[in-house]
Tab-separated table of C-alpha atoms in Angstrom:
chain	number	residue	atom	x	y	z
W	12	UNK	CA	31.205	9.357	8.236
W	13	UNK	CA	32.141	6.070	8.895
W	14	UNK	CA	32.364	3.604	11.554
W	15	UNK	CA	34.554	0.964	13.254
W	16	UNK	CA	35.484	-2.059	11.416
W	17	UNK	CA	32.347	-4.699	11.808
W	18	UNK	CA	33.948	-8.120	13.239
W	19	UNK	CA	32.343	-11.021	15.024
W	20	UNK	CA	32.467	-9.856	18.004
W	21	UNK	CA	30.735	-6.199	17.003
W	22	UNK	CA	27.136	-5.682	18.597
W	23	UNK	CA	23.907	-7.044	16.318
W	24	UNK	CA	21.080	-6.563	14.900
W	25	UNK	CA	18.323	-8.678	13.916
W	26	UNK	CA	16.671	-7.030	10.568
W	27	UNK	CA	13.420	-8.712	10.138
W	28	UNK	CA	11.560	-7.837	6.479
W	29	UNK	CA	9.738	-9.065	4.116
W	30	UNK	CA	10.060	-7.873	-0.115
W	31	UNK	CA	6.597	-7.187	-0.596
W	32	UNK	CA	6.390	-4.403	2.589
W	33	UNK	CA	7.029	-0.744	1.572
W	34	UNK	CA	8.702	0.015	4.803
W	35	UNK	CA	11.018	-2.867	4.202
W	36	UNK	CA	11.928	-1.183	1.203
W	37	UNK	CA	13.261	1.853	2.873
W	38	UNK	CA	15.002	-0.027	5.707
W	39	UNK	CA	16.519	-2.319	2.958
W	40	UNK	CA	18.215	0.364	0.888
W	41	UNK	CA	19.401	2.023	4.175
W	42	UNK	CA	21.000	-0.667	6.542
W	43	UNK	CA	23.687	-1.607	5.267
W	44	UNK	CA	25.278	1.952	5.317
W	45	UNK	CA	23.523	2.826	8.665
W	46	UNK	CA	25.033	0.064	10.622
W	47	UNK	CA	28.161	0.525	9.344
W	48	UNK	CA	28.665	3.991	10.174
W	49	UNK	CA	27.785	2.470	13.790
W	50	UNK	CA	30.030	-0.458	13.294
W	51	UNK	CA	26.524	-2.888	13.854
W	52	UNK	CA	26.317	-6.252	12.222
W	53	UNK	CA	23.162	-7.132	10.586
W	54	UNK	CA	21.277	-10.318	11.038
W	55	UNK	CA	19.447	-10.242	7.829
W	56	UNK	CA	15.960	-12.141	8.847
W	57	UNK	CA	13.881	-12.290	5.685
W	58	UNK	CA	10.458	-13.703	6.572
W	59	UNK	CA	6.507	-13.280	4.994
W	60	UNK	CA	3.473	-10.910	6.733
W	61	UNK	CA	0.956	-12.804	5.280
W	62	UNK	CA	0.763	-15.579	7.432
W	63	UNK	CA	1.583	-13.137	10.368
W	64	UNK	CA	-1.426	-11.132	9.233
W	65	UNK	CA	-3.756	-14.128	8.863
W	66	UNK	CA	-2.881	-15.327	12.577
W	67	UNK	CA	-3.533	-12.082	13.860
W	68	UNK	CA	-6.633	-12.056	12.032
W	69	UNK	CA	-6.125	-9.535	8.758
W	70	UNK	CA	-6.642	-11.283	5.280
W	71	UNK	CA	-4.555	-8.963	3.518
W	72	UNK	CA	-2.046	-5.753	4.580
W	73	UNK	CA	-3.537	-3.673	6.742
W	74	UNK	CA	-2.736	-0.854	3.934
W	75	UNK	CA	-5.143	-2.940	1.647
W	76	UNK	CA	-7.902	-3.316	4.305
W	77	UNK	CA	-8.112	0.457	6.151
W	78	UNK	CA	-8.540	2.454	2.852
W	79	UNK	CA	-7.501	6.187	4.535
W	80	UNK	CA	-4.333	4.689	5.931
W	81	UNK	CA	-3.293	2.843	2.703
W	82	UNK	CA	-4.154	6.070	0.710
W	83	UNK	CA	-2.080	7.943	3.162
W	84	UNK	CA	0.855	5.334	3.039
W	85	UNK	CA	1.494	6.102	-0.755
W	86	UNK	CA	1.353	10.031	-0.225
W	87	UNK	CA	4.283	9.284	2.352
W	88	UNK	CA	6.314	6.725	0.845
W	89	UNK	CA	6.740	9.751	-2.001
W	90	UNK	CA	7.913	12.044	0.480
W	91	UNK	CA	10.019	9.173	2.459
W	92	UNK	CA	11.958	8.335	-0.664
W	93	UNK	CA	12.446	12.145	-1.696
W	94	UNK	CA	14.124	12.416	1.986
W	95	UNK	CA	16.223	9.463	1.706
W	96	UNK	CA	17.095	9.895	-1.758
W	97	UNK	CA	15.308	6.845	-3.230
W	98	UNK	CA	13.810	6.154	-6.516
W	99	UNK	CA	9.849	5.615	-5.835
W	100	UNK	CA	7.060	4.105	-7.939
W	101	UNK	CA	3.772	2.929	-6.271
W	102	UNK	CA	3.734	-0.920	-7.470
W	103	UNK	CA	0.730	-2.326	-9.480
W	104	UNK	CA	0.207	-4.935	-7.524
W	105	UNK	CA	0.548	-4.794	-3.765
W	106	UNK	CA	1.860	-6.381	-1.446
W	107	UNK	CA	3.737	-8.536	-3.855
W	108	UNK	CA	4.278	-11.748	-3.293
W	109	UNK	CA	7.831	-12.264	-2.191
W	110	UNK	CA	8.090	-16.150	-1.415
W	111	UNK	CA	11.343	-16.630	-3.775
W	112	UNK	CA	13.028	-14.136	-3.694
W	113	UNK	CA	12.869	-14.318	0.742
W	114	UNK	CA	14.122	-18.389	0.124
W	115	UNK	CA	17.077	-17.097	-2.078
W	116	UNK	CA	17.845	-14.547	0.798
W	117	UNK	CA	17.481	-17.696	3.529
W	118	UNK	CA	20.163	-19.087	1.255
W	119	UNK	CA	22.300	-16.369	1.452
W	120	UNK	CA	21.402	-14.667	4.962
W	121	UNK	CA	25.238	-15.027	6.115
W	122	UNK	CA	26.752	-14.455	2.440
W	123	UNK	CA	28.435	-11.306	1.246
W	124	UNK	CA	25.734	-10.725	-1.083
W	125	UNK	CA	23.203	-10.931	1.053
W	126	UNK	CA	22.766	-6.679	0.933
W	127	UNK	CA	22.889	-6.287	-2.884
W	128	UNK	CA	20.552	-9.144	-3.533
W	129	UNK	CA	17.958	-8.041	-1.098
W	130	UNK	CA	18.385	-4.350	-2.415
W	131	UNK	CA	17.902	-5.542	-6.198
W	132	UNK	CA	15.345	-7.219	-5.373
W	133	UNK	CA	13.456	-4.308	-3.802
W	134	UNK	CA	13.829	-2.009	-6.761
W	135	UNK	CA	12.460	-4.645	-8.949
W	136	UNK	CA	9.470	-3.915	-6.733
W	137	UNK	CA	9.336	-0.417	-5.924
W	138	UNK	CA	10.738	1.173	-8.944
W	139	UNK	CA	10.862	-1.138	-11.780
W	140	UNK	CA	7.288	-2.494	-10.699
W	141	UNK	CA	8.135	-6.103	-11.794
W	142	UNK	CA	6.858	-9.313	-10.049
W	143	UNK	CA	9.678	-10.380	-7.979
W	144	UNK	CA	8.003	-14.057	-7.528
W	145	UNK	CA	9.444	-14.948	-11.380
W	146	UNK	CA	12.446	-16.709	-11.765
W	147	UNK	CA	13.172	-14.839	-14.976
W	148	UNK	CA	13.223	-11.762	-13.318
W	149	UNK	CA	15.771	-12.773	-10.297
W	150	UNK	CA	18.033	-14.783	-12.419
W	151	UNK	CA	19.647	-11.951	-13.921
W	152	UNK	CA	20.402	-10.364	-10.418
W	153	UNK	CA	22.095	-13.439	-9.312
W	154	UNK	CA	24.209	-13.601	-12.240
W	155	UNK	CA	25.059	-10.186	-11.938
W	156	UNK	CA	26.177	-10.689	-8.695
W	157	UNK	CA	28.548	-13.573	-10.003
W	158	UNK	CA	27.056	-16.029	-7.909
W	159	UNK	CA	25.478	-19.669	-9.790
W	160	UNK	CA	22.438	-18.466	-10.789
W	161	UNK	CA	20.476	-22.115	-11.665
W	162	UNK	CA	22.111	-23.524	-8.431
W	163	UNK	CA	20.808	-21.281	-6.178
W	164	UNK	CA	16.982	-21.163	-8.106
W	165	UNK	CA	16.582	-25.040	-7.603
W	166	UNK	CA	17.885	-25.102	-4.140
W	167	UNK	CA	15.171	-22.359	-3.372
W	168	UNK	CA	12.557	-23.785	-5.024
W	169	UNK	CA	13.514	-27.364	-3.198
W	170	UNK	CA	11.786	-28.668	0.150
W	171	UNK	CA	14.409	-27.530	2.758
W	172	UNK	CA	14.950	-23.908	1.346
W	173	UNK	CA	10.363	-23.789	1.588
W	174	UNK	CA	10.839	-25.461	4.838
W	175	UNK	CA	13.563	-23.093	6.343
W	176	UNK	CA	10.928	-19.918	5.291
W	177	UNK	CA	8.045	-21.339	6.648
W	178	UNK	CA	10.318	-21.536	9.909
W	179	UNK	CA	11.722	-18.454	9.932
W	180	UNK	CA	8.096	-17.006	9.757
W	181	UNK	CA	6.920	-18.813	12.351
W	182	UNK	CA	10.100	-17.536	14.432
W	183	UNK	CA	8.468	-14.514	13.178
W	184	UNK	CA	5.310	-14.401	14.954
W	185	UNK	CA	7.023	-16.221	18.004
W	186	UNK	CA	8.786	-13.046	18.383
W	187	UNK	CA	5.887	-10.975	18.743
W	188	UNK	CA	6.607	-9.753	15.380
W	189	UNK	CA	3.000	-7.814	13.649
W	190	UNK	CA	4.675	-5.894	10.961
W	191	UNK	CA	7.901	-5.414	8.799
W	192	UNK	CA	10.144	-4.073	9.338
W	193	UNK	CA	10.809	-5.036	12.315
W	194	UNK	CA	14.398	-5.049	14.391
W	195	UNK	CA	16.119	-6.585	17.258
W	196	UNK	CA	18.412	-5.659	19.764
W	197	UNK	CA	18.826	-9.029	22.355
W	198	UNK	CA	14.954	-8.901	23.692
W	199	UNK	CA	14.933	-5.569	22.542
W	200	UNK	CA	12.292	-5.135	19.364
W	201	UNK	CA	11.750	-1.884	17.261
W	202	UNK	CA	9.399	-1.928	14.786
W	203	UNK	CA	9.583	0.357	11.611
W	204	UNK	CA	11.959	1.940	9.664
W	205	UNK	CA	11.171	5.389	11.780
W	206	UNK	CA	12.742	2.978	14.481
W	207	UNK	CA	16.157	1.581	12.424
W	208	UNK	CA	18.453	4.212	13.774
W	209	UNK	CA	17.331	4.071	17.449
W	210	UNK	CA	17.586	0.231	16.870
W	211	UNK	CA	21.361	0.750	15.691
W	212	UNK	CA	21.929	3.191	18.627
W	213	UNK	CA	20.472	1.101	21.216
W	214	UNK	CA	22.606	-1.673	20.025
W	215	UNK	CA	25.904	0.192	19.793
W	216	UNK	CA	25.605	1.244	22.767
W	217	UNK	CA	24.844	-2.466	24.462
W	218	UNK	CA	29.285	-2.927	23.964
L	20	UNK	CA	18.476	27.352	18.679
L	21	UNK	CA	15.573	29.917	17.841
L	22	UNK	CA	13.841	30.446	14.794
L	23	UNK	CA	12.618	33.924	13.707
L	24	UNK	CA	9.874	35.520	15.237
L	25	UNK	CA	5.979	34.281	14.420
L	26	UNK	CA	3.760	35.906	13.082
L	27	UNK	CA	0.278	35.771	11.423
L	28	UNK	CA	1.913	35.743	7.746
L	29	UNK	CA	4.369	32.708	9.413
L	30	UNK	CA	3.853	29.111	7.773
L	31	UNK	CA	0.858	27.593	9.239
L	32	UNK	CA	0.265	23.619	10.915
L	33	UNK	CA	-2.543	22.072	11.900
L	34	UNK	CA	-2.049	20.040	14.888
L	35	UNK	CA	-4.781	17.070	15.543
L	36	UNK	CA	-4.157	15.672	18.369
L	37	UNK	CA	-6.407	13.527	20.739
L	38	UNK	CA	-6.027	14.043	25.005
L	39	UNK	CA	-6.036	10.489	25.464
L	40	UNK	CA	-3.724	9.393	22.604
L	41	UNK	CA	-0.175	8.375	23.525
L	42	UNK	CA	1.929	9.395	20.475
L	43	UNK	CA	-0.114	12.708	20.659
L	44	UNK	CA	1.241	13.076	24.116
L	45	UNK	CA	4.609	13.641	22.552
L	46	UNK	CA	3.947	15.748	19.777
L	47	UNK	CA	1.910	17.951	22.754
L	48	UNK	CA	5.093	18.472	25.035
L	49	UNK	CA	7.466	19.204	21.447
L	50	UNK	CA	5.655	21.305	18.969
L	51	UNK	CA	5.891	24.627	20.316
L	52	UNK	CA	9.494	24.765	20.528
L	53	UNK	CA	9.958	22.853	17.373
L	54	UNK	CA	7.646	25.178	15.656
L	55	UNK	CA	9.380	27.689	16.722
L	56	UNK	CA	12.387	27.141	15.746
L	57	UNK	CA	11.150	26.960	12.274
L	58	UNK	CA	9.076	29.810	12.531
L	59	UNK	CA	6.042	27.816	12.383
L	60	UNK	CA	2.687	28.681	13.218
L	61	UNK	CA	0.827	26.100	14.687
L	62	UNK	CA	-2.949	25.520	14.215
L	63	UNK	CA	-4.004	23.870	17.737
L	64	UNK	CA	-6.974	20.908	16.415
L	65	UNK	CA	-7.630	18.712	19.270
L	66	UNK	CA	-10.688	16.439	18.063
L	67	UNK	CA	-11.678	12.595	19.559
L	68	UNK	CA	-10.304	9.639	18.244
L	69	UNK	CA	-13.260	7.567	19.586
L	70	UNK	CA	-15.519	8.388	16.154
L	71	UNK	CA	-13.019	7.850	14.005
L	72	UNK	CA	-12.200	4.486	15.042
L	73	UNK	CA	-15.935	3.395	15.189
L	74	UNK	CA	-16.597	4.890	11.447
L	75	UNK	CA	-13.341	3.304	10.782
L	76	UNK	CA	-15.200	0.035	12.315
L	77	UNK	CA	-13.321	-0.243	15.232
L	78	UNK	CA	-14.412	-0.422	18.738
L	79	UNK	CA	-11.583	0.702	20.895
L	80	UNK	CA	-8.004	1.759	20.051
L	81	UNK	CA	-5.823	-0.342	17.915
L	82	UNK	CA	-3.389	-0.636	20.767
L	83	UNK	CA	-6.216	-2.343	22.938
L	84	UNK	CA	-7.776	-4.137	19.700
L	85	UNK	CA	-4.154	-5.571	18.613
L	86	UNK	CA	-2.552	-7.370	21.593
L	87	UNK	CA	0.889	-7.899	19.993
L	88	UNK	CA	1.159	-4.237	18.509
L	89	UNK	CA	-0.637	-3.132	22.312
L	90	UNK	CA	1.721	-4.719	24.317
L	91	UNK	CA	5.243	-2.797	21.735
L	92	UNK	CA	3.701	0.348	22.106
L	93	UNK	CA	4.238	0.670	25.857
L	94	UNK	CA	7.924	-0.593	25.517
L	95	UNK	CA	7.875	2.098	22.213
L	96	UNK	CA	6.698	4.514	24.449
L	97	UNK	CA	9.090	4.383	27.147
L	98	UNK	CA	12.041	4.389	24.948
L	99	UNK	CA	10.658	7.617	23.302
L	100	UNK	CA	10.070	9.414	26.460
L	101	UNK	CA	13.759	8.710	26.994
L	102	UNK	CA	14.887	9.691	23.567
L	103	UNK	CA	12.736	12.833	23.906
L	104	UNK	CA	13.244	13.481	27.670
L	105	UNK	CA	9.984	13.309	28.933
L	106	UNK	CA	8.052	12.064	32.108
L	107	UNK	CA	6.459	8.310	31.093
L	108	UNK	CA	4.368	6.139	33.678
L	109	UNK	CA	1.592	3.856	31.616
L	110	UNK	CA	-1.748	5.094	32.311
L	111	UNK	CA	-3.565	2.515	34.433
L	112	UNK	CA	-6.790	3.305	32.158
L	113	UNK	CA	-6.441	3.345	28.487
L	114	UNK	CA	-7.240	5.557	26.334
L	115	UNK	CA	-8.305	7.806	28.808
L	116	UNK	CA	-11.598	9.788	27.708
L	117	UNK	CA	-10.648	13.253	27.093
L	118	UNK	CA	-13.632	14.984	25.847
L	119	UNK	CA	-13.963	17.502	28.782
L	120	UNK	CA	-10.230	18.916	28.120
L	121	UNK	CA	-11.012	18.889	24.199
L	122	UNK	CA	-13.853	21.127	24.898
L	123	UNK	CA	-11.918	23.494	26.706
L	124	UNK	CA	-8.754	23.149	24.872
L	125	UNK	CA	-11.022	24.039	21.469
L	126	UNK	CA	-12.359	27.095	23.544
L	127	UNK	CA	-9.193	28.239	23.964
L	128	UNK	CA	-7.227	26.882	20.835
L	129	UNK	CA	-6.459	30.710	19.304
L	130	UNK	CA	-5.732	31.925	23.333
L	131	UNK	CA	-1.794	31.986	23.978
L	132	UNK	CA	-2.476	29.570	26.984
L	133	UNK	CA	-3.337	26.809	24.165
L	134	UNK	CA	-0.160	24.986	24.229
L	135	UNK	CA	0.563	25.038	28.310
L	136	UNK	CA	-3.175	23.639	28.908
L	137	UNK	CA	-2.524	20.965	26.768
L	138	UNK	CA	0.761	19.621	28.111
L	139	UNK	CA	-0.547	20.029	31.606
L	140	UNK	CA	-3.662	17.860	30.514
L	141	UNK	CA	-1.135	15.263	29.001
L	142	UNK	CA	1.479	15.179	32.235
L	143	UNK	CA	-2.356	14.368	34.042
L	144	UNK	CA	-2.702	11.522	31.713
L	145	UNK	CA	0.866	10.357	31.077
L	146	UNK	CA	2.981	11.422	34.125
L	147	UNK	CA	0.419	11.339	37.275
L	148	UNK	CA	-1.782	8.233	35.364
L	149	UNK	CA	-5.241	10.454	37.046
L	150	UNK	CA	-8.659	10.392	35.139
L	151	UNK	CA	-8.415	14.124	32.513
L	152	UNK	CA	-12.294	13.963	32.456
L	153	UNK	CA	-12.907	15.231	35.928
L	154	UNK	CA	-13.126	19.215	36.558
L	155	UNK	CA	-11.646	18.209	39.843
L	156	UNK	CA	-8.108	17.348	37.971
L	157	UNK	CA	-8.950	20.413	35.319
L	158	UNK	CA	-9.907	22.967	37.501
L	159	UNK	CA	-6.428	23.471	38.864
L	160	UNK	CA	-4.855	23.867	35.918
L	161	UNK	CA	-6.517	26.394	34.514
L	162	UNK	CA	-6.286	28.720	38.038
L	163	UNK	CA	-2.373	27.589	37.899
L	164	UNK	CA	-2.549	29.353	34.264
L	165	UNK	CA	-4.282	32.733	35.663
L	166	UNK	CA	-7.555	31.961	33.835
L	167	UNK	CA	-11.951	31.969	34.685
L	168	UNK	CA	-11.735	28.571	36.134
L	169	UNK	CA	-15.586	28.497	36.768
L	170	UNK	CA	-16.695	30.570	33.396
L	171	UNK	CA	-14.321	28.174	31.439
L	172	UNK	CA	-15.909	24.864	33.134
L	173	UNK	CA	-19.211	26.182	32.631
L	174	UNK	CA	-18.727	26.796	28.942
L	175	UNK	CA	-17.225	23.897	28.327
L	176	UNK	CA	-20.148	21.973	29.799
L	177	UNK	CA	-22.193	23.883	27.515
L	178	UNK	CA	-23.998	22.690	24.775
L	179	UNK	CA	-22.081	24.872	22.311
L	180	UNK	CA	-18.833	23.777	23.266
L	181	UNK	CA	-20.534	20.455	22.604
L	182	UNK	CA	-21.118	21.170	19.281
L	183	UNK	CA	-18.332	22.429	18.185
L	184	UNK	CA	-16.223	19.265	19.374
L	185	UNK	CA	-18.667	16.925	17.503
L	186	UNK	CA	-18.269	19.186	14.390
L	187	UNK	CA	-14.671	19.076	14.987
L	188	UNK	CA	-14.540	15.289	15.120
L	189	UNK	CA	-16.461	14.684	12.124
L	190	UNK	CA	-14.303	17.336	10.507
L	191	UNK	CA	-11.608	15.145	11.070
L	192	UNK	CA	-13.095	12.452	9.652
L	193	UNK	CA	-14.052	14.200	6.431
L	194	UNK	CA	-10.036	15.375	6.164
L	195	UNK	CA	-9.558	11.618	6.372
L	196	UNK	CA	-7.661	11.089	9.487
L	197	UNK	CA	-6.974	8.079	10.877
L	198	UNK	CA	-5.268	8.476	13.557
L	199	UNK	CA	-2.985	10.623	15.817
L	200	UNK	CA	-1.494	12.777	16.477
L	201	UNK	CA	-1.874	14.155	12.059
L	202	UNK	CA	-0.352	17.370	11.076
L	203	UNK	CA	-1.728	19.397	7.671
L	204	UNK	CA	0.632	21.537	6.110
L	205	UNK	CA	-2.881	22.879	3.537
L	206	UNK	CA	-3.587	19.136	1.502
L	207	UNK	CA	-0.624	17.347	2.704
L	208	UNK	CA	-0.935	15.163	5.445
L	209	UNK	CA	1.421	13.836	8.324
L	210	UNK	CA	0.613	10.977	10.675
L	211	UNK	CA	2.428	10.140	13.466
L	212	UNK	CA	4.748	11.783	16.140
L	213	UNK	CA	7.144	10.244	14.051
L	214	UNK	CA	6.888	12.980	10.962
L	215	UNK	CA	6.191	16.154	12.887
L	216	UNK	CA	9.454	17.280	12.082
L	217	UNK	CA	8.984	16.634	8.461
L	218	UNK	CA	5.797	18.611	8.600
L	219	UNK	CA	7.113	21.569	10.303
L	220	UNK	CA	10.158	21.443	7.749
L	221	UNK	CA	7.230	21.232	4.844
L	222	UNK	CA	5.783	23.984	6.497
L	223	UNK	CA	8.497	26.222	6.832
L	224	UNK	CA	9.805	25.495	3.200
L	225	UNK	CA	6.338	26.708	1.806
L	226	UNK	CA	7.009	30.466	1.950
């Protein structure tokens, strides 16, 4: 199946995630084909939890902090991934830290790369288990993507790319945002990646 | 679309659900026409969410606790009762105690009136926003259903029936719920109105 063509004028959706967020991971590697098929254009929104969790409170993911529902959270990101046909492996470290990476994808939020990056960079989390804070381990995805690689690392590691993140976050939790993912149709917010395809309905229906 | 018939060698569910839950209230008015469609047998385990949350060190539901996450679930909710097709008003008290209609509903959790008790108790609840701890509001329901109003009342006011809901409960806890509605398909457990469909489809691909 596949949709309409996706132009400027096509209905939108606001994807708001963050790399170190399981769920994020599953909406990631999904998106792009779901809102095509419903001729949706993404508004790729990459942004951090942490300092949503801290102003709401929580020192750490709430799957770190409630013990039966982080146990339970592995069990069905296994089963998650086996539906959606997704390569799985628990990270080592969780949540990673994802500051870089979510600058580079700042960078390149309107860019035609924008999907590829952001779904590299999930795998190097949830199935190669690598830190996907180094810059030796995002380099190569740029350059595989053709794009120039030490260009876009010192931008993101310079003042306005840290500034534009720190932003975006606090955009974040302006929203009403308390977890990732998290969508939006106008006004209209959906939170989860159980929600993405009523987000993508409600919003192809809003022509 | 029907499934084959049930019987006692049919796939099995357990169903925990809570009377004053929200996201139970849907899984409540779907399951037994999903489950039967899949030829599921469903293993009716309503049990109070109250317990858990305080051994979980919480005082009051996560949707009162968490303003931001509070404030999407209503907006989630009506948007669900739409998908799904079902009656919504928010209920002016929340969550609504529902021990009285857990007592009864575990007296008569193996009777064949176990599933239209329990969406009657939820439309109470959910639809006409009245108090589903008073005998007054239960009382009908069970005379509507051709049952022992008074014998039922009085057993479930019992000290047995009691018991059996505070073993229930802590049962619960010990199978390391969290919150609800869960589903158990034997070990494997589903959280969430969101994955009863996957359960019943683990369920049914288990024979």
């Amino acid at each position: 199946m596949r949709g309409a063509t996706v132009t400027s004028e096509s209905p939108k959706v606001e994807f708001w995630f963050e790399f170190g967020s399981n769920y994020s991971y599953l909406s990631v590697m999904r998106i792009e084909q779901a809102a095509q098929q419903r001729a949706v254009q993404i508004i790729w929104k990459p942004f951090l939890l942490g300092p949503i969790f801290r102003a709401l409170g929580m020192q750490n993911s709430p799957f770190v902090l409630q013990k039966k529902k982080g146990a339970y959270v592995w069990r069905d990101m296994e089963r998650q991934c086996r539906k959606y046909r997704l390569r799985w492996r628990q990270p080592s470290t969780f949540p990673r830290v994802g500051v870089l990476p979510s600058r580079i994808a700042l960078i390149g939020a309107e860019q035609p790369w924008i999907g590829a990056f952001c779904r590299r960079v999930m795998k190097l989390n949830f199935v190669l288990d690598l830190d996907i804070n180094q810059p030796d381990h995002l380099a190569p995805i740029l350059t595989q993507l053709g794009l120039s690689t030490g260009d876009i690392l010192d931008q993101a590691q310079a003042e306005p790319a840290k500034k534009r993140l720190r932003e975006q976050t606090e955009q974040a939790r302006c929203k009403g945002i308390f977890g990732a993912p998290t969508f939006f149709v106008g006004s209209e917010m959906f939170w989860g990646n159980d929600r993405l395809d009523d987000a993508l309905l409600f919003a192809s229906e809003q022509i």
